[in-house]
Tab-separated table of C-alpha atoms and ligand atoms in Angstrom:
chain	number	residue	atom	x	y	z
R	291	MET	CA	36.276	-28.036	-105.775
R	292	ALA	CA	36.951	-25.333	-108.496
R	293	ARG	CA	40.612	-24.026	-108.396
R	294	GLU	CA	41.058	-20.413	-107.824
R	295	PRO	CA	42.139	-18.850	-111.272
R	296	ARG	CA	45.837	-17.989	-111.312
R	297	PRO	CA	46.061	-14.252	-111.892
R	298	ARG	CA	47.668	-13.667	-115.354
R	299	GLU	CA	48.100	-10.217	-114.801
R	300	PRO	CA	49.578	-9.384	-111.279
R	301	HIS	CA	49.280	-5.564	-111.547
R	302	LEU	CA	45.771	-5.928	-112.094
R	303	VAL	CA	45.327	-7.768	-109.094
R	304	ALA	CA	47.168	-5.328	-107.249
R	305	LEU	CA	44.946	-2.596	-108.472
R	306	ALA	CA	41.848	-4.676	-107.399
R	307	ALA	CA	43.505	-4.935	-103.856
R	308	ALA	CA	44.131	-1.315	-103.414
R	309	MET	CA	40.461	-0.763	-104.155
R	310	SER	CA	39.300	-2.727	-101.123
R	311	GLY	CA	38.532	-0.538	-97.826
R	312	SER	CA	40.835	-2.588	-95.267
R	313	VAL	CA	43.148	-0.509	-93.465
R	314	ASP	CA	46.749	-2.025	-91.614
R	315	LEU	CA	49.147	-0.512	-89.799
R	316	ASP	CA	52.136	-2.560	-89.116
R	317	ALA	CA	54.317	-1.755	-86.343
R	318	VAL	CA	54.114	2.280	-86.953
R	319	THR	CA	56.463	4.363	-84.704
R	320	LYS	CA	56.524	8.131	-84.802
R	321	ARG	CA	59.176	10.172	-82.809
R	322	TYR	CA	59.729	13.768	-82.575
R	323	GLY	CA	63.166	14.661	-81.027
R	324	SER	CA	63.630	12.360	-78.292
R	325	GLU	CA	60.010	12.008	-77.527
R	326	THR	CA	58.315	8.768	-79.074
R	327	VAL	CA	54.615	10.075	-79.893
R	328	VAL	CA	53.342	6.689	-81.377
R	329	ALA	CA	55.157	3.459	-80.535
R	330	GLY	CA	54.883	0.577	-82.633
R	331	VAL	CA	51.005	0.547	-83.294
R	332	SER	CA	49.489	-2.238	-85.167
R	333	LEU	CA	46.145	-2.381	-86.468
R	334	VAL	CA	43.952	-4.508	-88.836
R	335	ILE	CA	40.726	-3.009	-89.826
R	336	PRO	CA	38.524	-4.741	-92.310
R	337	GLU	CA	36.518	-3.116	-95.036
R	338	GLY	CA	33.553	-1.398	-93.648
R	339	GLU	CA	34.344	-1.267	-90.186
R	340	PHE	CA	33.647	1.732	-87.989
R	341	PHE	CA	36.958	1.953	-86.060
R	342	THR	CA	37.645	4.508	-83.460
R	343	LEU	CA	40.746	5.848	-81.771
R	344	LEU	CA	39.810	6.994	-78.279
R	345	GLY	CA	42.183	8.322	-75.686
R	346	PRO	CA	43.213	11.533	-73.875
R	347	SER	CA	44.781	14.604	-75.225
R	348	GLY	CA	48.533	14.021	-76.402
R	349	SER	CA	48.125	10.127	-76.822
R	350	GLY	CA	48.959	10.029	-80.268
R	351	LYS	CA	45.445	9.771	-81.962
R	352	THR	CA	46.098	12.506	-84.717
R	353	THR	CA	49.634	11.544	-85.322
R	354	THR	CA	48.364	8.066	-85.975
R	355	LEU	CA	45.573	9.476	-88.270
R	356	SER	CA	48.069	11.679	-90.206
R	357	MET	CA	50.222	8.571	-90.992
R	358	LEU	CA	47.163	6.805	-92.423
R	359	ALA	CA	46.486	10.114	-94.287
R	360	GLY	CA	50.062	10.671	-95.267
R	361	PHE	CA	50.652	13.930	-93.888
R	362	VAL	CA	53.232	12.374	-91.545
R	363	VAL	CA	55.729	9.472	-92.489
R	364	PRO	CA	56.324	6.907	-90.059
R	365	ASP	CA	59.978	6.361	-88.786
R	366	GLU	CA	59.456	2.551	-88.579
R	367	GLY	CA	56.497	0.344	-89.668
R	368	ARG	CA	54.062	0.306	-92.864
R	369	VAL	CA	50.825	1.597	-93.834
R	370	LEU	CA	48.748	-0.520	-95.975
R	371	LEU	CA	45.539	0.499	-97.633
R	372	GLY	CA	43.534	-2.325	-99.428
R	373	GLY	CA	46.499	-4.599	-98.670
R	374	GLN	CA	48.982	-2.260	-100.654
R	375	ASP	CA	51.874	-0.501	-99.043
R	376	MET	CA	51.068	3.226	-99.097
R	377	THR	CA	53.763	4.164	-96.472
R	378	ARG	CA	55.448	6.435	-98.818
R	379	VAL	CA	52.539	7.444	-101.091
R	380	PRO	CA	51.554	11.249	-100.700
R	381	PRO	CA	48.110	12.022	-99.476
R	382	ARG	CA	46.458	12.767	-102.700
R	383	GLY	CA	47.627	9.223	-104.099
R	384	ARG	CA	45.802	7.636	-101.233
R	385	GLY	CA	42.319	8.066	-102.307
R	386	LEU	CA	40.747	8.828	-98.792
R	387	GLY	CA	38.182	11.226	-97.580
R	388	MET	CA	39.009	13.234	-94.621
R	389	VAL	CA	37.134	15.316	-92.366
R	390	PHE	CA	39.446	17.360	-89.586
R	391	GLN	CA	38.203	19.409	-86.814
R	392	ASN	CA	40.248	22.264	-87.721
R	393	TYR	CA	39.990	21.475	-91.645
R	394	ALA	CA	37.079	24.268	-92.153
R	395	ILE	CA	35.372	24.576	-95.345
R	396	PHE	CA	36.886	27.268	-97.735
R	397	PRO	CA	35.508	30.558	-96.942
R	398	HIS	CA	35.674	31.946	-100.637
R	399	LEU	CA	33.672	28.892	-102.106
R	400	ASN	CA	30.321	28.474	-101.640
R	401	VAL	CA	28.909	25.073	-100.642
R	402	ALA	CA	28.590	23.352	-103.969
R	403	GLU	CA	32.105	24.468	-104.807
R	404	ASN	CA	33.518	23.204	-101.376
R	405	VAL	CA	31.682	19.805	-102.157
R	406	ALA	CA	32.802	19.602	-105.670
R	407	PHE	CA	36.565	20.436	-104.621
R	408	PRO	CA	38.057	16.980	-104.540
R	409	LEU	CA	36.590	16.205	-107.975
R	410	THR	CA	37.531	19.447	-109.567
R	411	VAL	CA	41.055	18.725	-108.487
R	412	LYS	CA	40.733	15.303	-110.247
R	413	GLY	CA	39.540	16.938	-113.085
R	414	ALA	CA	35.980	15.224	-113.496
R	415	SER	CA	33.692	16.304	-115.888
R	416	LYS	CA	31.111	19.178	-115.162
R	417	ALA	CA	28.130	16.536	-115.528
R	418	GLU	CA	29.806	14.015	-113.304
R	419	ILE	CA	30.531	17.058	-110.752
R	420	LYS	CA	27.122	17.945	-110.791
R	421	ALA	CA	25.372	14.675	-110.183
R	422	ARG	CA	27.909	13.626	-107.368
R	423	VAL	CA	27.507	17.049	-105.609
R	424	ALA	CA	23.699	16.770	-105.379
R	425	GLU	CA	24.182	13.141	-104.272
R	426	ALA	CA	26.549	14.141	-101.698
R	427	LEU	CA	24.451	17.222	-100.352
R	428	ALA	CA	21.142	15.315	-100.116
R	429	MET	CA	23.034	12.769	-97.824
R	430	VAL	CA	23.835	15.364	-95.387
R	431	LYS	CA	20.688	17.210	-95.929
R	432	LEU	CA	21.719	20.066	-97.434
R	433	THR	CA	20.004	20.028	-100.741
R	434	GLY	CA	18.981	23.847	-101.407
R	435	PHE	CA	22.287	25.173	-99.785
R	436	GLU	CA	24.390	25.160	-102.759
R	437	THR	CA	25.071	28.760	-103.144
R	438	ARG	CA	25.630	29.684	-99.576
R	439	TYR	CA	29.056	30.645	-97.884
R	440	ALA	CA	30.638	29.443	-94.888
R	441	ARG	CA	29.612	32.838	-92.971
R	442	GLN	CA	25.939	31.953	-93.870
R	443	LEU	CA	25.963	28.626	-92.247
R	444	SER	CA	25.768	27.377	-88.643
R	445	GLY	CA	28.567	25.393	-87.208
R	446	GLY	CA	26.334	22.084	-87.632
R	447	GLN	CA	25.808	22.839	-91.138
R	448	GLN	CA	29.409	23.688	-92.005
R	449	GLN	CA	30.313	20.253	-90.414
R	450	ARG	CA	27.842	18.733	-92.777
R	451	VAL	CA	29.500	20.595	-95.977
R	452	ALA	CA	32.797	19.122	-94.553
R	453	LEU	CA	31.425	15.636	-94.480
R	454	ALA	CA	29.817	16.017	-97.835
R	455	ARG	CA	33.224	17.081	-99.282
R	456	ALA	CA	34.693	13.959	-97.533
R	457	ILE	CA	32.536	11.382	-99.267
R	458	VAL	CA	31.661	12.993	-102.562
R	459	GLY	CA	34.302	10.922	-104.378
R	460	HIS	CA	33.079	7.787	-102.905
R	461	PRO	CA	36.014	6.964	-101.086
R	462	LYS	CA	36.397	3.218	-99.517
R	463	VAL	CA	38.015	4.984	-96.234
R	464	VAL	CA	37.240	7.962	-94.709
R	465	LEU	CA	39.293	9.434	-91.730
R	466	MET	CA	37.746	11.841	-89.186
R	467	ASP	CA	39.651	13.585	-86.525
R	468	GLU	CA	37.238	14.949	-83.787
R	469	PRO	CA	34.694	16.092	-86.333
R	470	LEU	CA	31.876	16.979	-84.017
R	471	GLY	CA	34.190	18.471	-81.371
R	472	ALA	CA	32.984	22.235	-81.924
R	473	LEU	CA	29.227	21.072	-81.734
R	474	ASP	CA	26.880	21.440	-78.497
R	475	LYS	CA	25.448	18.168	-77.284
R	476	ASN	CA	22.136	17.810	-78.984
R	477	LEU	CA	23.605	18.676	-82.390
R	478	ARG	CA	26.801	16.148	-81.802
R	479	TYR	CA	24.164	13.560	-81.151
R	480	HIS	CA	22.292	14.421	-84.434
R	481	MET	CA	25.564	14.235	-86.532
R	482	GLN	CA	26.618	11.068	-84.845
R	483	VAL	CA	23.643	9.194	-85.843
R	484	GLU	CA	23.898	10.724	-89.442
R	485	ILE	CA	27.543	9.875	-89.937
R	486	LYS	CA	26.691	6.375	-88.687
R	487	GLU	CA	23.993	6.209	-91.188
R	488	ILE	CA	25.821	7.517	-94.220
R	489	GLN	CA	28.699	5.031	-93.173
R	490	GLN	CA	26.404	2.206	-93.288
R	491	ARG	CA	24.622	2.913	-96.442
R	492	LEU	CA	28.126	3.601	-98.393
R	493	GLY	CA	29.819	0.382	-96.759
R	494	MET	CA	32.622	2.723	-96.029
R	495	THR	CA	35.507	2.146	-93.493
R	496	VAL	CA	35.804	4.992	-91.202
R	497	ILE	CA	38.693	5.454	-88.838
R	498	TYR	CA	37.304	8.002	-86.166
R	499	VAL	CA	39.131	9.882	-83.341
R	500	THR	CA	37.532	11.031	-80.358
R	501	HIS	CA	38.235	11.951	-76.693
R	502	ASP	CA	34.650	11.758	-75.843
R	503	GLN	CA	33.926	8.011	-74.628
R	504	GLU	CA	30.165	8.202	-75.130
R	505	GLU	CA	30.749	9.052	-78.711
R	506	ALA	CA	33.107	6.145	-79.030
R	507	LEU	CA	30.801	3.662	-77.539
R	508	THR	CA	27.783	4.531	-79.438
R	509	MET	CA	29.294	4.837	-82.887
R	510	SER	CA	32.146	2.242	-83.173
R	511	ASP	CA	32.433	-1.356	-84.245
R	512	ARG	CA	35.639	-1.470	-82.390
R	513	ILE	CA	37.629	1.030	-80.158
R	514	ALA	CA	41.264	1.191	-79.674
R	515	ILE	CA	41.960	2.945	-76.483
R	516	MET	CA	45.386	4.929	-76.745
R	517	ASN	CA	47.615	5.987	-73.846
R	518	HIS	CA	51.016	7.428	-74.267
R	519	GLY	CA	51.340	6.439	-77.988
R	520	ARG	CA	50.413	2.647	-77.518
R	521	ILE	CA	47.129	0.935	-77.780
R	522	ALA	CA	46.065	0.168	-74.285
R	523	GLN	CA	43.338	-2.180	-75.236
R	524	MET	CA	41.094	-2.666	-78.615
R	525	GLY	CA	37.938	-4.366	-78.860
R	526	PRO	CA	34.027	-3.930	-79.552
R	527	PRO	CA	32.376	-1.016	-77.258
R	528	ARG	CA	30.863	-3.482	-74.773
R	529	GLU	CA	33.981	-5.637	-74.332
R	530	VAL	CA	36.117	-2.690	-73.691
R	531	TYR	CA	33.687	-1.283	-71.113
R	532	GLU	CA	32.802	-4.219	-69.435
R	533	ASN	CA	36.220	-6.029	-69.297
R	534	PRO	CA	38.994	-3.431	-69.052
R	535	GLU	CA	42.467	-5.067	-68.828
R	536	SER	CA	43.853	-1.737	-66.788
R	537	SER	CA	42.909	0.869	-64.530
R	538	PHE	CA	43.533	3.472	-67.096
R	539	VAL	CA	40.999	1.725	-69.243
R	540	ALA	CA	38.575	1.302	-66.686
R	541	SER	CA	38.482	5.075	-65.533
R	542	PHE	CA	38.747	6.370	-68.862
R	543	LEU	CA	35.704	4.582	-70.535
R	544	GLY	CA	33.279	5.945	-67.745
R	545	GLU	CA	32.847	5.764	-64.331
R	546	ALA	CA	34.439	2.862	-62.291
R	547	ASN	CA	34.901	1.604	-58.751
R	548	LEU	CA	38.488	0.651	-58.485
R	549	VAL	CA	39.129	-0.487	-54.869
R	550	LYS	CA	42.049	-1.862	-53.261
R	551	VAL	CA	42.263	-5.670	-52.504
R	552	ARG	CA	44.828	-8.205	-51.010
R	553	ARG	CA	45.709	-11.649	-51.394
R	554	ASP	CA	45.198	-13.852	-48.299
R	555	GLY	CA	46.140	-17.220	-49.173
R	556	GLU	CA	43.620	-18.419	-52.063
R	557	THR	CA	41.113	-15.774	-51.043
R	558	VAL	CA	41.364	-12.402	-52.424
R	559	ARG	CA	39.946	-9.855	-49.630
R	560	GLY	CA	38.530	-6.136	-49.922
R	561	PRO	CA	37.834	-3.493	-47.293
R	562	GLY	CA	37.359	-4.829	-43.963
R	563	GLY	CA	38.674	-8.136	-45.042
R	564	ALA	CA	35.578	-9.149	-47.035
R	565	PRO	CA	36.028	-12.039	-49.418
R	566	LEU	CA	35.635	-11.111	-53.109
R	567	VAL	CA	35.013	-13.222	-56.087
R	568	ALA	CA	35.671	-11.889	-59.543
R	569	ALA	CA	34.961	-13.949	-62.726
R	570	ARG	CA	37.915	-12.200	-64.445
R	571	GLY	CA	41.685	-11.125	-64.197
R	572	ALA	CA	43.980	-11.954	-61.321
R	573	LEU	CA	46.391	-10.260	-58.981
R	574	SER	CA	49.875	-10.332	-59.918
R	575	ALA	CA	51.209	-9.397	-56.743
R	576	ASN	CA	49.841	-9.691	-53.286
R	577	GLU	CA	47.858	-6.315	-53.820
R	578	GLY	CA	45.802	-5.018	-56.497
R	579	LEU	CA	42.558	-3.505	-57.332
R	580	VAL	CA	39.059	-5.042	-57.831
R	581	PHE	CA	36.983	-3.077	-60.633
R	582	VAL	CA	33.098	-2.997	-60.727
R	583	ARG	CA	30.909	-0.483	-62.592
R	584	PRO	CA	28.565	1.763	-60.712
R	585	GLU	CA	25.581	0.329	-62.328
R	586	LYS	CA	26.554	-3.036	-61.542
R	587	VAL	CA	26.332	-2.407	-57.547
R	588	LYS	CA	23.312	-3.329	-55.665
R	589	VAL	CA	22.503	-1.325	-52.630
R	590	ALA	CA	20.344	-2.867	-50.167
R	591	ALA	CA	18.919	-1.657	-46.629
R	592	GLY	CA	20.447	-2.953	-43.584
R	593	THR	CA	23.460	-5.003	-42.824
R	594	ALA	CA	23.707	-8.489	-44.168
R	595	GLU	CA	25.495	-11.352	-43.196
R	596	LEU	CA	29.085	-11.719	-44.346
R	597	ARG	CA	29.199	-13.464	-47.970
R	598	PRO	CA	31.580	-13.099	-51.009
R	599	ASN	CA	31.038	-9.563	-52.676
R	600	HIS	CA	28.901	-8.277	-49.956
R	601	LEU	CA	30.141	-5.282	-48.132
R	602	PRO	CA	28.578	-3.283	-45.280
R	603	GLY	CA	28.567	0.599	-45.768
R	604	GLN	CA	26.968	3.683	-45.304
R	605	VAL	CA	25.491	6.081	-47.585
R	606	LEU	CA	27.606	9.416	-47.815
R	607	HIS	CA	25.536	11.013	-50.395
R	608	ALA	CA	22.335	10.335	-52.208
R	609	SER	CA	22.120	12.449	-55.567
R	610	PHE	CA	18.853	12.110	-57.448
R	611	LEU	CA	19.799	12.325	-61.375
R	612	GLY	CA	16.482	11.910	-62.679
R	613	ASN	CA	16.318	8.534	-64.078
R	614	ILE	CA	19.037	7.497	-61.570
R	615	MET	CA	20.048	7.905	-57.993
R	616	ARG	CA	23.864	7.867	-57.466
R	617	TYR	CA	24.900	6.756	-54.217
R	618	ALA	CA	28.414	7.378	-52.695
R	619	VAL	CA	28.890	4.866	-50.022
R	620	SER	CA	31.682	4.551	-47.544
R	621	ALA	CA	32.820	0.928	-46.536
R	622	ALA	CA	35.427	-0.256	-44.158
R	623	ASP	CA	39.294	0.711	-44.743
R	624	GLY	CA	38.209	4.277	-46.057
R	625	ALA	CA	37.253	2.884	-49.426
R	626	THR	CA	34.306	4.866	-51.249
R	627	PHE	CA	31.927	3.124	-53.883
R	628	PHE	CA	29.794	4.776	-56.339
R	629	CYS	CA	26.657	3.019	-57.262
R	630	ASP	CA	24.147	3.753	-59.700
R	631	VAL	CA	20.630	2.552	-59.141
R	632	ALA	CA	17.768	3.052	-61.956
R	633	ASN	CA	14.671	4.981	-60.534
R	634	GLY	CA	12.592	2.119	-61.657
R	635	ALA	CA	8.883	1.610	-60.049
R	636	GLY	CA	8.947	1.130	-56.609
R	637	THR	CA	12.939	1.277	-56.077
R	638	GLU	CA	13.820	1.616	-52.440
R	639	ILE	CA	15.413	5.055	-51.813
R	640	HIS	CA	18.220	5.451	-49.410
R	641	ARG	CA	19.325	8.477	-47.557
R	642	ALA	CA	22.619	10.015	-46.327
R	643	GLY	CA	23.679	8.142	-43.096
R	644	ASP	CA	21.461	4.959	-43.782
R	645	ALA	CA	23.342	1.646	-43.306
R	646	VAL	CA	23.436	-0.269	-46.426
R	647	THR	CA	25.069	-3.494	-48.097
R	648	LEU	CA	26.841	-3.397	-51.351
R	649	SER	CA	26.947	-6.409	-53.481
R	650	TRP	CA	27.864	-7.233	-56.939
R	651	ARG	CA	27.852	-10.490	-59.080
R	652	ALA	CA	31.332	-12.145	-59.607
R	653	GLU	CA	30.791	-11.951	-63.502
R	654	ASP	CA	30.453	-8.108	-63.328
R	655	SER	CA	33.674	-7.565	-61.622
R	656	ARG	CA	37.570	-7.910	-62.291
R	657	LEU	CA	40.819	-7.944	-60.513
R	658	LEU	CA	43.463	-5.756	-61.890
R	659	GLY	CA	46.987	-6.026	-61.014
R	660	SER	CA	47.373	-2.004	-60.865
K	36	ADP	P1	46.285	13.457	-79.804
K	36	ADP	O1	45.450	13.490	-81.242
K	36	ADP	O2	45.804	12.469	-79.317
K	36	ADP	O3	45.897	14.729	-78.809
K	36	ADP	P2	48.674	14.135	-81.000
K	36	ADP	O4	48.898	12.693	-82.208
K	36	ADP	O5	48.294	15.291	-81.569
K	36	ADP	O6	47.830	13.503	-79.826
K	36	ADP	O7	50.164	14.242	-80.338
K	36	ADP	C1	50.807	13.410	-79.481
K	36	ADP	C2	52.229	13.945	-79.079
K	36	ADP	O8	52.952	14.399	-80.183
K	36	ADP	C3	51.922	15.374	-78.103
K	36	ADP	O9	52.861	15.244	-77.087
K	36	ADP	C4	52.255	16.284	-79.302
K	36	ADP	O10	52.654	17.387	-78.461
K	36	ADP	C5	53.224	15.678	-79.972
K	36	ADP	N1	53.296	16.192	-81.431
K	36	ADP	C6	52.548	15.948	-82.251
K	36	ADP	N2	52.890	16.582	-83.539
K	36	ADP	C7	54.071	17.006	-83.432
K	36	ADP	C8	55.016	17.958	-84.234
K	36	ADP	N3	54.814	18.104	-85.507
K	36	ADP	N4	56.151	18.076	-83.630
K	36	ADP	C9	56.343	17.672	-82.447
K	36	ADP	N5	55.401	17.059	-81.529
K	36	ADP	C10	54.428	16.787	-81.918
K	37	MG	MG1	44.303	15.180	-81.799
């Protein structure tokens, strides 16, 4: 095997490392007065990943992103970009692209001048600016809009200009803080697809902030769910959706049935003492919760014999939502389950008052300590 060549010029190696798009947060903490708003967050994000910080308002997403950007200096911990310690490097020394929700485009500059801004600041040549701006505008599908001003653009077009401005310098890493927050649903979806496409084409690392769980699920390679300045859970969309480790993550990422259970010797019992078997999780005490998503619960007419993960119930509400029926079903001990059933060909429809049996597979449920 060939030996790795020894680096003769360590500073050049360092420079090369800084040009990779990996992003690390090493036990980063930020306090404002007595409040700890980011509490020892660690992240290792490889180059080219679409990584999302998802969480409720006030959970510390923007503060985390601001520490990556250099607008906020952490009280503890380190920020590494391309493996280099950037904790104390000011924003313009970090070479990042940024799109912020309230980081509007400059009203006194036209589209081309807005997009050119990061290059103009760096003192790039006129020829380079012209070529790069044309390329960036083509990417966000705004060729021909060069001489317009913000007031002559729709919200979606302004957001595209902001996106073009973020990518014009070919950054390895782009930070986006709720970039689509102000757009309506259809336009959001459109822009989600476009951002994803551009990210993949350019191979950029994107650190994306949103409080919209659907947006996080569709766009991300991995999601970190934040709560009170900490990462509650982190993983690929499907994993965090299907295997939440806490009731917070379960209910933040969509609809969740979280129903009280208790331990009875070796058996876990749910409403009415029904025996339950879950493939994952465990009860840390004698009581806890069982988690199962509404689309994983089967609803069958009639009352079945007592078997694990089968519960008798009565339909409280049957809502027609087009492609699905959403049932609210009452079970024993005052428990209510929500069940989403696809309106496929020949699917049986239940009505309020019907006696039904709910069931689910052990592998679709999880026990949670709380
Ligand atoms: P998110 O983006 O998840 O909504 P933020 O990171 O903006 O959350 O804020 C997290 C917490 O930190 C909030 O309670 C917020 O009020 C507080 N906070 C953020 N910036 C400051 C600041 N400059 N001074 C004092 N408190 C701040
Ligand atoms: Mg925020």
